[in-house]
Amino acid sequence: MSEYNRVIDNVATLKSQHSGTWDAISPEFAARMAMQNRFKTGLDIAKYTAKIMRQDMADYDADSSQYTQSLGCWHGFIGQQKMLSVKKHQGSTSKSYLYLSGWMVAALRSEFGPLPDQSMHEKTSVSALIEELYTFLRQADARELGDLFKQLDAAKASGGDVAAIQARIDNFETHVVPIIADIDAGFGNEEATYLLAKQMIEAGACCIQIENQVSDAKQCGHQDGKVTVPHEDFLAKINAVRYAFLELGVDDGVIVARTDSLGAGLTQKIPVSNSEGDLAAQYNAFLQTTPVNAVADLNEGDLVLKQNGQLVKPERLPNGLFRFKPDTGVARVVLDCITSLQSGADLLWIETEKPHVGQIGDMVRQIRDVVPNAKLVYNNSPSFNWTLNFRQQVFDSWSEAGKDVSAYDRANLMSVEYDDSELAAEADAKIQSFQADAAREAGIFHHLITLPTYHTAALSTDNLAKGYFGDEGMLAYVKGVQREEIRKGLACVKHQAMAGSDLGDTHKEYFSGEQALKASGEDNTMNQFD
């Protein structure tokens, strides 16, 4: 028996137990509403999507071509339209996630207005966006199932293929997919991290990404001034997130440990080492120090460490922060990643300064020498100039191979004059294959773009504003937007239906029967798009 028919039978049984007082209730309508709301709570979503993500991780371990992808979304509607498009064009939502970017929450969702990516926004806005995203995804389910139910009724009335439509209902694929949700550096101490993680999980997050920066000095991963915390501090926050998952019954919740050590040259504090070579000692070994041979080498308030039998003075800046030795970023990244995986993290995120498969792969191979199944979530960041980076990579590889590059100015390769060149074509091919190459050669399980929809919103608005407020007038909207929506089959061209008007009409009919006042009559202008 299908789930649909099972629910109908259950409601019919309940109805029969109420001595005629439920006569107005249709078991089939009740079943339809139940199927339109498969996930009753955010925790239902977190448990469901955690299993999907764990299976995807296992699939990737068996075959690196089975990597996953996501785009960052800053509003529920954006997330909904993304998944509708994925399902329409790819035929399935499999291996496709949503990403919730702390950068976009700060820039677009704070009551303070646009903010830099420094954990200055309200922490509750993160969980609020998770809930909003899943509300819109669930509404997408309800809307599409509602259309199928209408088709089912029409088939029953006309003697059409009821079985085929019933099969589509029974095998309906939800738009609800995993979200990788950014908790920044935890928004405070480990208790604050635990409390916010709980709220995020309750909203539906099955995967939480946390970084090893100092919470109150947090910077965007692609800006300067990043300050990392000792491993013990970071591991305490990983533990806090795991306890939150376990408390809420999401036993297979996923934790992404992000390291910013490649670009961070500072630490806020020096951890206490209790034995030679322990984790704190390994962290402190990266500090920039000068030897101390006599008391005269010390100034008032200086700190002294004993390292390898030698007294040394760590370099401390006027703001009290301590500097790491230059060129230690890779070694610190590798230690960060190994330690995180050995202490409860499931996936890694290495924030890099450029998208280079070789650089990422070199670090991952060192990590995998210790943790063989190490896997990455990687930020295909809009902070990279992808065109310039890859054209320069091709230029350098050609130069090393002895190929003539005299026709190209390496510093000016972004120029439009090179767009039709052989070098640009090879660079574009490398950009196109970057995700597959990096999944195969650099251990990247999940590719995301943190804030693409921030940029697409700005670009599409600029295109419309240029024409609409210029010579094109209304043609700018009709030609550039509505005509494209119609011809490409975007459901949102019928924006009233997308916002729930048709679904609401159906429900009102369930509740009120023929008395229902509906919006979808013959005078509804949306009928022009049928």
Short mmCIF file of C-alpha atoms in Angstrom, two decimals:
data_model
loop_
_atom_site.label_atom_id
_atom_site.label_comp_id
_atom_site.label_asym_id
_atom_site.label_seq_id
_atom_site.Cartn_x
_atom_site.Cartn_y
_atom_site.Cartn_z
CA MET A 1 0.00 0.00 0.00
CA SER A 2 1.33 3.44 -0.89
CA GLU A 3 1.95 6.04 1.82
CA TYR A 4 -0.82 8.14 0.32
CA ASN A 5 -3.40 5.35 0.64
CA ARG A 6 -2.11 4.38 4.08
CA VAL A 7 -2.76 7.90 5.39
CA ILE A 8 -6.21 7.93 3.78
CA ASP A 9 -7.07 4.70 5.58
CA ASN A 10 -5.75 6.01 8.90
CA VAL A 11 -7.84 9.18 8.68
CA ALA A 12 -10.90 7.19 7.61
CA THR A 13 -10.50 5.01 10.69
CA LEU A 14 -10.19 8.08 12.92
CA LYS A 15 -13.20 9.65 11.26
CA SER A 16 -15.33 6.58 11.97
CA GLN A 17 -14.53 6.86 15.68
CA HIS A 18 -16.05 10.32 16.07
CA SER A 19 -19.78 9.53 15.84
CA GLY A 20 -20.46 11.63 12.77
CA THR A 21 -18.89 14.84 14.09
CA TRP A 22 -16.10 14.55 11.50
CA ASP A 23 -18.41 14.02 8.53
CA ALA A 24 -17.13 17.17 6.84
CA ILE A 25 -13.54 15.84 6.90
CA SER A 26 -12.34 14.10 3.74
CA PRO A 27 -9.74 11.41 4.47
CA GLU A 28 -8.23 11.97 1.03
CA PHE A 29 -7.88 15.72 1.54
CA ALA A 30 -6.31 15.13 4.95
CA ALA A 31 -3.85 12.67 3.37
CA ARG A 32 -2.93 15.24 0.76
CA MET A 33 -2.21 17.88 3.38
CA ALA A 34 -0.12 15.40 5.37
CA MET A 35 1.94 14.55 2.28
CA GLN A 36 2.40 18.24 1.56
CA ASN A 37 3.93 18.59 5.02
CA ARG A 38 6.18 15.55 5.23
CA PHE A 39 8.54 17.21 7.73
CA LYS A 40 6.70 18.35 10.83
CA THR A 41 9.69 19.92 12.64
CA GLY A 42 13.19 21.15 11.96
CA LEU A 43 14.53 18.16 13.86
CA ASP A 44 12.74 15.86 11.42
CA ILE A 45 14.61 17.65 8.65
CA ALA A 46 17.98 17.48 10.44
CA LYS A 47 17.64 13.72 11.01
CA TYR A 48 16.53 13.09 7.43
CA THR A 49 19.24 15.20 5.79
CA ALA A 50 22.03 13.91 8.07
CA LYS A 51 21.43 10.43 6.68
CA ILE A 52 21.58 11.80 3.13
CA MET A 53 24.87 13.53 3.81
CA ARG A 54 26.43 10.47 5.47
CA GLN A 55 25.46 8.34 2.49
CA ASP A 56 26.90 10.94 0.11
CA MET A 57 30.17 10.88 2.08
CA ALA A 58 30.31 7.09 1.74
CA ASP A 59 29.56 7.35 -1.99
CA TYR A 60 32.42 9.81 -2.40
CA ASP A 61 34.83 7.57 -0.49
CA ALA A 62 34.02 4.81 -2.98
CA ASP A 63 34.15 7.08 -6.06
CA SER A 64 35.56 10.61 -6.00
CA SER A 65 33.44 11.59 -9.01
CA GLN A 66 30.45 11.48 -6.65
CA TYR A 67 31.22 14.85 -5.10
CA THR A 68 28.48 17.20 -3.90
CA GLN A 69 27.75 20.87 -4.57
CA SER A 70 25.88 23.84 -3.16
CA LEU A 71 25.28 27.54 -3.64
CA GLY A 72 24.97 30.01 -0.79
CA CYS A 73 21.46 31.42 -0.35
CA TRP A 74 20.53 34.48 1.68
CA HIS A 75 16.73 34.18 1.53
CA GLY A 76 14.21 31.36 1.57
CA PHE A 77 12.92 32.27 -1.89
CA ILE A 78 16.43 32.13 -3.35
CA GLY A 79 16.99 28.68 -1.84
CA GLN A 80 13.61 27.50 -3.10
CA GLN A 81 14.19 28.71 -6.65
CA LYS A 82 17.64 27.15 -6.65
CA MET A 83 16.30 23.71 -5.75
CA LEU A 84 13.39 24.00 -8.17
CA SER A 85 15.93 24.73 -10.90
CA VAL A 86 18.25 21.90 -9.86
CA LYS A 87 15.36 19.45 -9.94
CA LYS A 88 14.10 20.78 -13.28
CA HIS A 89 17.47 20.74 -15.06
CA GLN A 90 19.20 17.78 -13.38
CA GLY A 91 16.12 15.65 -12.86
CA SER A 92 16.92 15.15 -9.18
CA THR A 93 18.15 17.00 -6.10
CA SER A 94 20.68 14.23 -5.39
CA LYS A 95 24.15 15.48 -4.37
CA SER A 96 22.86 19.08 -4.27
CA TYR A 97 22.81 21.02 -0.98
CA LEU A 98 22.22 24.54 0.28
CA TYR A 99 24.96 26.59 1.91
CA LEU A 100 24.22 29.18 4.57
CA SER A 101 26.97 31.79 4.58
CA GLY A 102 27.77 33.82 7.68
CA TRP A 103 29.09 36.49 5.33
CA MET A 104 25.67 36.86 3.66
CA VAL A 105 23.85 36.79 6.99
CA ALA A 106 26.04 39.68 8.13
CA ALA A 107 25.76 41.59 4.87
CA LEU A 108 22.05 41.05 4.20
CA ARG A 109 20.14 39.76 7.22
CA SER A 110 21.20 41.88 10.20
CA GLU A 111 18.93 44.46 11.81
CA PHE A 112 21.99 46.73 11.93
CA GLY A 113 22.03 46.79 8.14
CA PRO A 114 25.00 45.64 6.04
CA LEU A 115 27.87 44.48 8.25
CA PRO A 116 31.37 43.10 7.62
CA ASP A 117 31.96 39.39 8.15
CA GLN A 118 33.13 39.77 11.75
CA SER A 119 30.40 37.98 13.76
CA MET A 120 28.79 41.32 14.54
CA HIS A 121 25.29 40.30 13.43
CA GLU A 122 22.64 38.84 15.70
CA LYS A 123 23.46 35.18 16.28
CA THR A 124 19.78 34.21 16.15
CA SER A 125 19.58 35.46 12.55
CA VAL A 126 21.54 32.36 11.52
CA SER A 127 18.99 29.87 12.82
CA ALA A 128 16.18 32.12 11.60
CA LEU A 129 17.53 31.87 8.04
CA ILE A 130 17.81 28.06 8.31
CA GLU A 131 14.15 27.90 9.34
CA GLU A 132 13.18 30.29 6.55
CA LEU A 133 15.04 28.26 3.91
CA TYR A 134 13.31 25.06 4.95
CA THR A 135 9.92 26.78 5.11
CA PHE A 136 10.30 27.77 1.45
CA LEU A 137 11.56 24.31 0.44
CA ARG A 138 8.60 22.66 2.15
CA GLN A 139 6.29 25.10 0.36
CA ALA A 140 7.86 24.01 -2.93
CA ASP A 141 6.91 20.42 -2.05
CA ALA A 142 3.36 21.46 -1.21
CA ARG A 143 2.95 23.47 -4.41
CA GLU A 144 4.23 20.72 -6.71
CA LEU A 145 2.27 18.00 -4.92
CA GLY A 146 -0.80 20.23 -5.11
CA ASP A 147 -0.43 20.31 -8.89
CA LEU A 148 -0.14 16.51 -8.96
CA PHE A 149 -3.29 16.14 -6.87
CA LYS A 150 -5.15 18.33 -9.35
CA GLN A 151 -3.88 16.13 -12.17
CA LEU A 152 -5.03 13.06 -10.23
CA ASP A 153 -8.54 14.48 -9.84
CA ALA A 154 -8.67 15.38 -13.54
CA ALA A 155 -7.54 11.88 -14.53
CA LYS A 156 -10.18 10.30 -12.30
CA ALA A 157 -12.87 12.54 -13.81
CA SER A 158 -11.84 11.91 -17.42
CA GLY A 159 -10.76 8.29 -17.19
CA GLY A 160 -7.09 9.21 -17.67
CA ASP A 161 -4.00 7.35 -16.49
CA VAL A 162 -4.62 7.49 -12.74
CA ALA A 163 -1.94 4.91 -11.98
CA ALA A 164 0.82 6.94 -13.64
CA ILE A 165 -0.05 10.08 -11.69
CA GLN A 166 -0.41 8.10 -8.47
CA ALA A 167 3.09 6.70 -9.04
CA ARG A 168 4.49 10.22 -9.40
CA ILE A 169 2.84 11.16 -6.09
CA ASP A 170 4.14 8.06 -4.31
CA ASN A 171 7.67 8.59 -5.66
CA PHE A 172 7.76 12.35 -5.23
CA GLU A 173 11.27 13.66 -4.48
CA THR A 174 11.34 16.37 -1.85
CA HIS A 175 13.11 19.68 -2.36
CA VAL A 176 14.40 19.43 1.23
CA VAL A 177 18.16 18.86 1.04
CA PRO A 178 21.05 19.19 3.51
CA ILE A 179 22.20 22.63 4.57
CA ILE A 180 25.81 23.26 5.53
CA ALA A 181 25.35 26.07 8.04
CA ASP A 182 28.05 28.54 9.07
CA ILE A 183 28.32 29.16 12.83
CA ASP A 184 31.38 31.40 12.31
CA ALA A 185 33.77 30.97 15.26
CA GLY A 186 30.94 30.04 17.62
CA PHE A 187 29.74 33.51 18.69
CA GLY A 188 31.39 33.38 22.11
CA ASN A 189 32.68 30.70 24.45
CA GLU A 190 31.93 27.01 24.12
CA GLU A 191 28.61 27.34 25.99
CA ALA A 192 27.50 30.05 23.55
CA THR A 193 28.52 27.77 20.69
CA TYR A 194 26.49 24.90 22.15
CA LEU A 195 23.37 27.05 22.61
CA LEU A 196 23.48 28.44 19.07
CA ALA A 197 24.26 25.00 17.60
CA LYS A 198 21.15 23.64 19.32
CA GLN A 199 19.02 26.38 17.84
CA MET A 200 20.47 25.78 14.37
CA ILE A 201 19.85 22.02 14.60
CA GLU A 202 16.30 22.56 15.85
CA ALA A 203 15.76 24.76 12.78
CA GLY A 204 16.88 21.90 10.53
CA ALA A 205 20.68 22.02 10.17
CA CYS A 206 22.29 18.59 9.88
CA CYS A 207 25.75 20.03 9.24
CA ILE A 208 27.50 22.85 11.09
CA GLN A 209 30.71 24.50 9.96
CA ILE A 210 32.91 26.13 12.61
CA GLU A 211 36.24 27.92 12.23
CA ASN A 212 39.34 28.24 14.40
CA GLN A 213 39.47 32.00 14.60
CA VAL A 214 39.06 33.98 17.80
CA SER A 215 35.34 34.62 18.17
CA ASP A 216 35.52 38.28 19.16
CA ALA A 217 38.22 39.05 16.56
CA LYS A 218 36.73 37.04 13.72
CA GLN A 219 37.51 38.17 10.18
CA CYS A 220 36.36 37.05 6.76
CA GLY A 221 38.61 34.23 5.59
CA HIS A 222 39.71 36.31 2.59
CA GLN A 223 40.71 39.40 4.56
CA ASP A 224 43.76 40.23 6.63
CA GLY A 225 44.06 40.33 10.41
CA LYS A 226 42.90 36.77 11.16
CA VAL A 227 43.71 35.44 14.62
CA THR A 228 43.55 31.73 15.43
CA VAL A 229 42.92 30.00 18.74
CA PRO A 230 44.92 27.14 20.32
CA HIS A 231 43.78 23.66 19.39
CA GLU A 232 42.33 22.97 22.83
CA ASP A 233 39.97 25.95 22.53
CA PHE A 234 38.80 24.90 19.08
CA LEU A 235 38.29 21.27 20.07
CA ALA A 236 36.12 22.38 22.99
CA LYS A 237 33.78 24.06 20.49
CA ILE A 238 33.73 20.97 18.26
CA ASN A 239 32.72 19.03 21.38
CA ALA A 240 30.01 21.60 22.11
CA VAL A 241 28.49 21.13 18.65
CA ARG A 242 28.63 17.34 18.97
CA TYR A 243 26.89 17.45 22.35
CA ALA A 244 24.16 19.62 20.80
CA PHE A 245 23.60 17.05 18.04
CA LEU A 246 23.50 14.19 20.53
CA GLU A 247 21.16 15.98 22.93
CA LEU A 248 18.66 16.52 20.12
CA GLY A 249 18.89 12.97 18.81
CA VAL A 250 20.73 13.76 15.58
CA ASP A 251 23.31 11.07 16.19
CA ASP A 252 24.85 11.30 12.73
CA GLY A 253 25.08 15.10 12.55
CA VAL A 254 28.04 16.39 10.57
CA ILE A 255 30.70 18.84 11.79
CA VAL A 256 32.95 20.74 9.38
CA ALA A 257 36.14 22.01 11.01
CA ARG A 258 37.45 25.05 9.15
CA THR A 259 41.02 26.24 9.50
CA ASP A 260 42.07 29.77 8.59
CA SER A 261 45.70 29.13 9.51
CA LEU A 262 46.98 29.44 5.94
CA GLY A 263 46.22 33.15 5.97
CA ALA A 264 46.34 33.83 9.72
CA GLY A 265 49.65 35.00 11.15
CA LEU A 266 48.52 35.75 14.69
CA THR A 267 47.29 34.05 17.84
CA GLN A 268 45.56 35.61 20.80
CA LYS A 269 47.01 33.44 23.52
CA ILE A 270 49.71 30.93 24.29
CA PRO A 271 48.33 27.58 25.50
CA VAL A 272 49.82 25.84 28.53
CA SER A 273 52.11 22.93 27.69
CA ASN A 274 52.18 20.16 30.29
CA SER A 275 54.62 17.81 28.61
CA GLU A 276 57.22 17.99 25.89
CA GLY A 277 55.69 17.65 22.44
CA ASP A 278 52.05 17.83 23.55
CA LEU A 279 49.46 19.67 21.46
CA ALA A 280 50.09 23.01 23.16
CA ALA A 281 53.83 22.63 22.64
CA GLN A 282 53.29 21.89 18.96
CA TYR A 283 51.17 25.03 18.62
CA ASN A 284 53.72 27.14 20.48
CA ALA A 285 56.54 25.83 18.30
CA PHE A 286 55.11 27.92 15.46
CA LEU A 287 55.49 31.20 17.42
CA GLN A 288 57.96 33.80 16.24
CA THR A 289 60.53 34.02 19.05
CA THR A 290 63.93 35.45 19.90
CA PRO A 291 66.48 33.74 22.19
CA VAL A 292 66.86 35.01 25.74
CA ASN A 293 70.43 34.71 26.97
CA ALA A 294 70.29 37.07 29.92
CA VAL A 295 67.89 39.17 31.97
CA ALA A 296 69.15 42.16 30.04
CA ASP A 297 67.47 40.74 26.94
CA LEU A 298 64.08 41.23 28.58
CA ASN A 299 61.89 44.32 28.80
CA GLU A 300 59.31 45.10 31.48
CA GLY A 301 56.31 42.77 31.04
CA ASP A 302 57.97 40.41 28.56
CA LEU A 303 56.95 36.74 28.48
CA VAL A 304 59.46 33.90 28.35
CA LEU A 305 58.98 30.32 27.17
CA LYS A 306 61.26 27.33 27.47
CA GLN A 307 61.47 25.52 24.13
CA ASN A 308 63.86 22.65 23.44
CA GLY A 309 65.94 23.59 26.49
CA GLN A 310 66.25 27.21 25.37
CA LEU A 311 64.59 30.29 26.86
CA VAL A 312 62.85 32.29 24.16
CA LYS A 313 60.70 35.42 24.03
CA PRO A 314 57.61 35.26 21.76
CA GLU A 315 57.06 38.31 19.60
CA ARG A 316 54.13 40.23 20.98
CA LEU A 317 52.45 43.11 19.16
CA PRO A 318 51.25 46.32 20.84
CA ASN A 319 47.69 44.89 20.88
CA GLY A 320 48.87 41.87 22.90
CA LEU A 321 48.61 39.38 20.01
CA PHE A 322 51.46 37.00 19.24
CA ARG A 323 52.98 36.49 15.80
CA PHE A 324 53.64 33.14 14.12
CA LYS A 325 56.83 32.41 12.22
CA PRO A 326 56.59 33.21 8.52
CA ASP A 327 55.96 30.36 6.07
CA THR A 328 54.41 28.09 8.72
CA GLY A 329 50.84 28.33 7.42
CA VAL A 330 50.78 25.01 5.61
CA ALA A 331 52.24 23.12 8.58
CA ARG A 332 49.72 24.76 10.91
CA VAL A 333 46.86 23.88 8.53
CA VAL A 334 47.92 20.23 8.40
CA LEU A 335 48.15 20.03 12.21
CA ASP A 336 44.80 21.80 12.60
CA CYS A 337 43.11 19.36 10.22
CA ILE A 338 44.61 16.18 11.67
CA THR A 339 43.80 17.27 15.21
CA SER A 340 40.21 18.21 14.33
CA LEU A 341 39.52 14.89 12.58
CA GLN A 342 41.05 12.96 15.48
CA SER A 343 38.83 14.89 17.88
CA GLY A 344 35.36 14.48 16.42
CA ALA A 345 35.13 16.58 13.24
CA ASP A 346 33.81 14.82 10.12
CA LEU A 347 34.92 17.10 7.31
CA LEU A 348 37.55 19.79 6.80
CA TRP A 349 37.48 23.25 5.30
CA ILE A 350 40.79 24.83 4.33
CA GLU A 351 40.44 28.50 3.45
CA THR A 352 42.98 29.29 0.75
CA GLU A 353 44.08 32.47 -1.00
CA LYS A 354 43.59 31.06 -4.51
CA PRO A 355 41.84 28.14 -6.23
CA HIS A 356 44.80 25.89 -7.03
CA VAL A 357 44.29 22.11 -7.19
CA GLY A 358 48.00 21.44 -6.65
CA GLN A 359 48.23 23.58 -3.52
CA ILE A 360 45.13 22.06 -1.96
CA GLY A 361 46.16 18.54 -2.93
CA ASP A 362 49.60 18.92 -1.37
CA MET A 363 48.03 19.74 2.00
CA VAL A 364 45.40 17.01 1.75
CA ARG A 365 48.01 14.34 1.01
CA GLN A 366 49.87 15.28 4.19
CA ILE A 367 46.63 15.05 6.17
CA ARG A 368 45.73 11.70 4.59
CA ASP A 369 49.08 10.25 5.61
CA VAL A 370 47.58 10.30 9.12
CA VAL A 371 43.80 10.22 8.44
CA PRO A 372 43.34 8.31 5.15
CA ASN A 373 39.67 9.20 4.56
CA ALA A 374 40.06 12.94 5.18
CA LYS A 375 37.63 14.93 3.02
CA LEU A 376 37.17 18.61 2.35
CA VAL A 377 34.40 21.11 1.96
CA TYR A 378 35.88 23.79 -0.30
CA ASN A 379 34.90 27.39 -0.87
CA ASN A 380 34.91 28.18 -4.60
CA SER A 381 34.99 31.75 -3.44
CA PRO A 382 33.83 34.88 -5.30
CA SER A 383 36.73 36.56 -3.48
CA PHE A 384 39.03 34.86 -5.99
CA ASN A 385 39.50 36.47 -9.38
CA TRP A 386 38.96 33.15 -11.16
CA THR A 387 39.69 34.49 -14.62
CA LEU A 388 43.02 36.07 -13.67
CA ASN A 389 44.07 33.20 -11.40
CA PHE A 390 43.57 30.50 -14.01
CA ARG A 391 45.00 32.51 -16.87
CA GLN A 392 48.10 33.07 -14.77
CA GLN A 393 48.24 29.37 -13.90
CA VAL A 394 48.19 28.50 -17.61
CA PHE A 395 50.76 31.22 -18.37
CA ASP A 396 53.09 29.80 -15.71
CA SER A 397 52.67 26.20 -16.87
CA TRP A 398 53.35 27.24 -20.46
CA SER A 399 56.45 29.14 -19.37
CA GLU A 400 57.76 26.17 -17.41
CA ALA A 401 57.19 23.93 -20.44
CA GLY A 402 59.16 26.33 -22.65
CA LYS A 403 56.16 27.49 -24.68
CA ASP A 404 56.32 30.99 -26.16
CA VAL A 405 54.22 33.37 -24.00
CA SER A 406 55.58 36.61 -25.44
CA ALA A 407 52.13 37.53 -26.76
CA TYR A 408 50.78 37.76 -23.21
CA ASP A 409 51.27 40.24 -20.36
CA ARG A 410 50.98 38.12 -17.20
CA ALA A 411 49.93 41.04 -15.02
CA ASN A 412 47.23 42.11 -17.48
CA LEU A 413 45.70 38.74 -18.37
CA MET A 414 42.26 39.84 -17.14
CA SER A 415 42.04 42.14 -20.16
CA VAL A 416 39.23 41.51 -22.66
CA GLU A 417 41.81 41.49 -25.45
CA TYR A 418 42.78 37.96 -24.35
CA ASP A 419 39.22 36.57 -24.20
CA ASP A 420 39.46 34.82 -27.57
CA SER A 421 43.04 33.63 -27.09
CA GLU A 422 44.32 30.07 -26.83
CA LEU A 423 45.47 30.81 -23.29
CA ALA A 424 42.02 32.04 -22.21
CA ALA A 425 40.35 28.98 -23.72
CA GLU A 426 42.64 26.63 -21.82
CA ALA A 427 42.09 28.62 -18.61
CA ASP A 428 38.31 28.42 -19.03
CA ALA A 429 38.55 24.67 -19.57
CA LYS A 430 40.48 24.36 -16.30
CA ILE A 431 37.86 26.45 -14.49
CA GLN A 432 35.12 24.23 -15.92
CA SER A 433 36.85 21.05 -14.72
CA PHE A 434 38.12 22.52 -11.44
CA GLN A 435 35.52 20.85 -9.24
CA ALA A 436 35.92 17.40 -10.79
CA ASP A 437 39.73 17.76 -10.80
CA ALA A 438 39.84 18.88 -7.17
CA ALA A 439 37.43 16.14 -6.08
CA ARG A 440 39.71 13.58 -7.70
CA GLU A 441 43.12 15.04 -6.83
CA ALA A 442 42.59 17.10 -3.68
CA GLY A 443 40.03 15.20 -1.59
CA ILE A 444 37.22 17.70 -2.02
CA PHE A 445 33.88 16.06 -1.21
CA HIS A 446 31.77 19.21 -1.33
CA HIS A 447 32.16 22.24 -3.56
CA LEU A 448 30.27 25.39 -2.65
CA ILE A 449 30.17 29.01 -3.66
CA THR A 450 29.63 31.06 -0.52
CA LEU A 451 27.82 34.09 -1.87
CA PRO A 452 26.91 33.65 -5.53
CA THR A 453 23.31 34.76 -5.17
CA TYR A 454 24.51 38.02 -3.60
CA HIS A 455 26.32 38.71 -6.87
CA THR A 456 23.58 37.40 -9.17
CA ALA A 457 21.02 39.64 -7.45
CA ALA A 458 23.29 42.65 -7.96
CA LEU A 459 24.06 41.78 -11.60
CA SER A 460 20.46 41.07 -12.66
CA THR A 461 19.26 44.23 -10.91
CA ASP A 462 21.94 46.26 -12.67
CA ASN A 463 20.91 44.84 -16.05
CA LEU A 464 17.25 45.66 -15.45
CA ALA A 465 17.89 49.12 -14.00
CA LYS A 466 20.16 50.09 -16.90
CA GLY A 467 17.48 49.42 -19.48
CA TYR A 468 14.34 50.28 -17.56
CA PHE A 469 15.54 53.71 -16.45
CA GLY A 470 17.16 54.22 -19.84
CA ASP A 471 15.90 54.09 -23.40
CA GLU A 472 14.30 50.63 -23.25
CA GLY A 473 11.72 51.44 -20.60
CA MET A 474 9.26 48.59 -20.02
CA LEU A 475 10.90 46.55 -22.80
CA ALA A 476 13.90 46.01 -20.49
CA TYR A 477 11.68 44.05 -18.10
CA VAL A 478 9.62 42.27 -20.75
CA LYS A 479 12.55 41.23 -22.93
CA GLY A 480 15.15 40.66 -20.22
CA VAL A 481 12.97 39.08 -17.53
CA GLN A 482 9.40 38.03 -18.28
CA ARG A 483 9.93 36.72 -21.81
CA GLU A 484 12.90 34.69 -20.56
CA GLU A 485 10.87 33.32 -17.64
CA ILE A 486 8.10 32.16 -19.98
CA ARG A 487 10.37 30.60 -22.56
CA LYS A 488 12.59 28.88 -20.00
CA GLY A 489 9.62 27.51 -18.09
CA LEU A 490 10.26 29.23 -14.76
CA ALA A 491 7.37 28.50 -12.44
CA CYS A 492 7.75 31.87 -10.73
CA VAL A 493 6.44 33.68 -13.83
CA LYS A 494 3.11 32.85 -12.19
CA HIS A 495 4.20 34.66 -9.06
CA GLN A 496 0.78 34.49 -7.38
CA ALA A 497 0.82 30.69 -7.57
CA MET A 498 4.44 30.59 -6.42
CA ALA A 499 3.49 32.63 -3.37
CA GLY A 500 0.77 30.11 -2.49
CA SER A 501 -2.41 31.49 -4.02
CA ASP A 502 -3.44 28.29 -5.84
CA LEU A 503 -2.48 26.15 -2.87
CA GLY A 504 -4.54 28.39 -0.61
CA ASP A 505 -7.54 28.08 -2.95
CA THR A 506 -7.31 24.30 -2.77
CA HIS A 507 -7.18 24.34 1.01
CA LYS A 508 -10.11 26.74 1.25
CA GLU A 509 -12.06 24.33 -0.92
CA TYR A 510 -11.19 21.51 1.51
CA PHE A 511 -12.35 23.60 4.45
CA SER A 512 -15.40 25.38 2.98
CA GLY A 513 -16.48 23.34 -0.01
CA GLU A 514 -18.47 25.24 -2.62
CA GLN A 515 -18.63 28.30 -0.34
CA ALA A 516 -14.89 28.90 -0.73
CA LEU A 517 -13.96 32.32 -2.11
CA LYS A 518 -11.11 31.59 -4.49
CA ALA A 519 -8.57 33.82 -6.22
CA SER A 520 -7.96 31.64 -9.27
CA GLY A 521 -11.09 32.43 -11.25
CA GLU A 522 -11.34 33.56 -14.86
CA ASP A 523 -10.47 37.16 -13.98
CA ASN A 524 -7.09 36.21 -12.53
CA THR A 525 -4.48 37.75 -14.84
CA MET A 526 -2.12 34.87 -14.09
CA ASN A 527 -4.27 32.87 -16.51
CA GLN A 528 -2.40 34.68 -19.29
CA PHE A 529 0.57 32.41 -18.57
CA ASP A 530 -1.26 29.08 -18.75
#
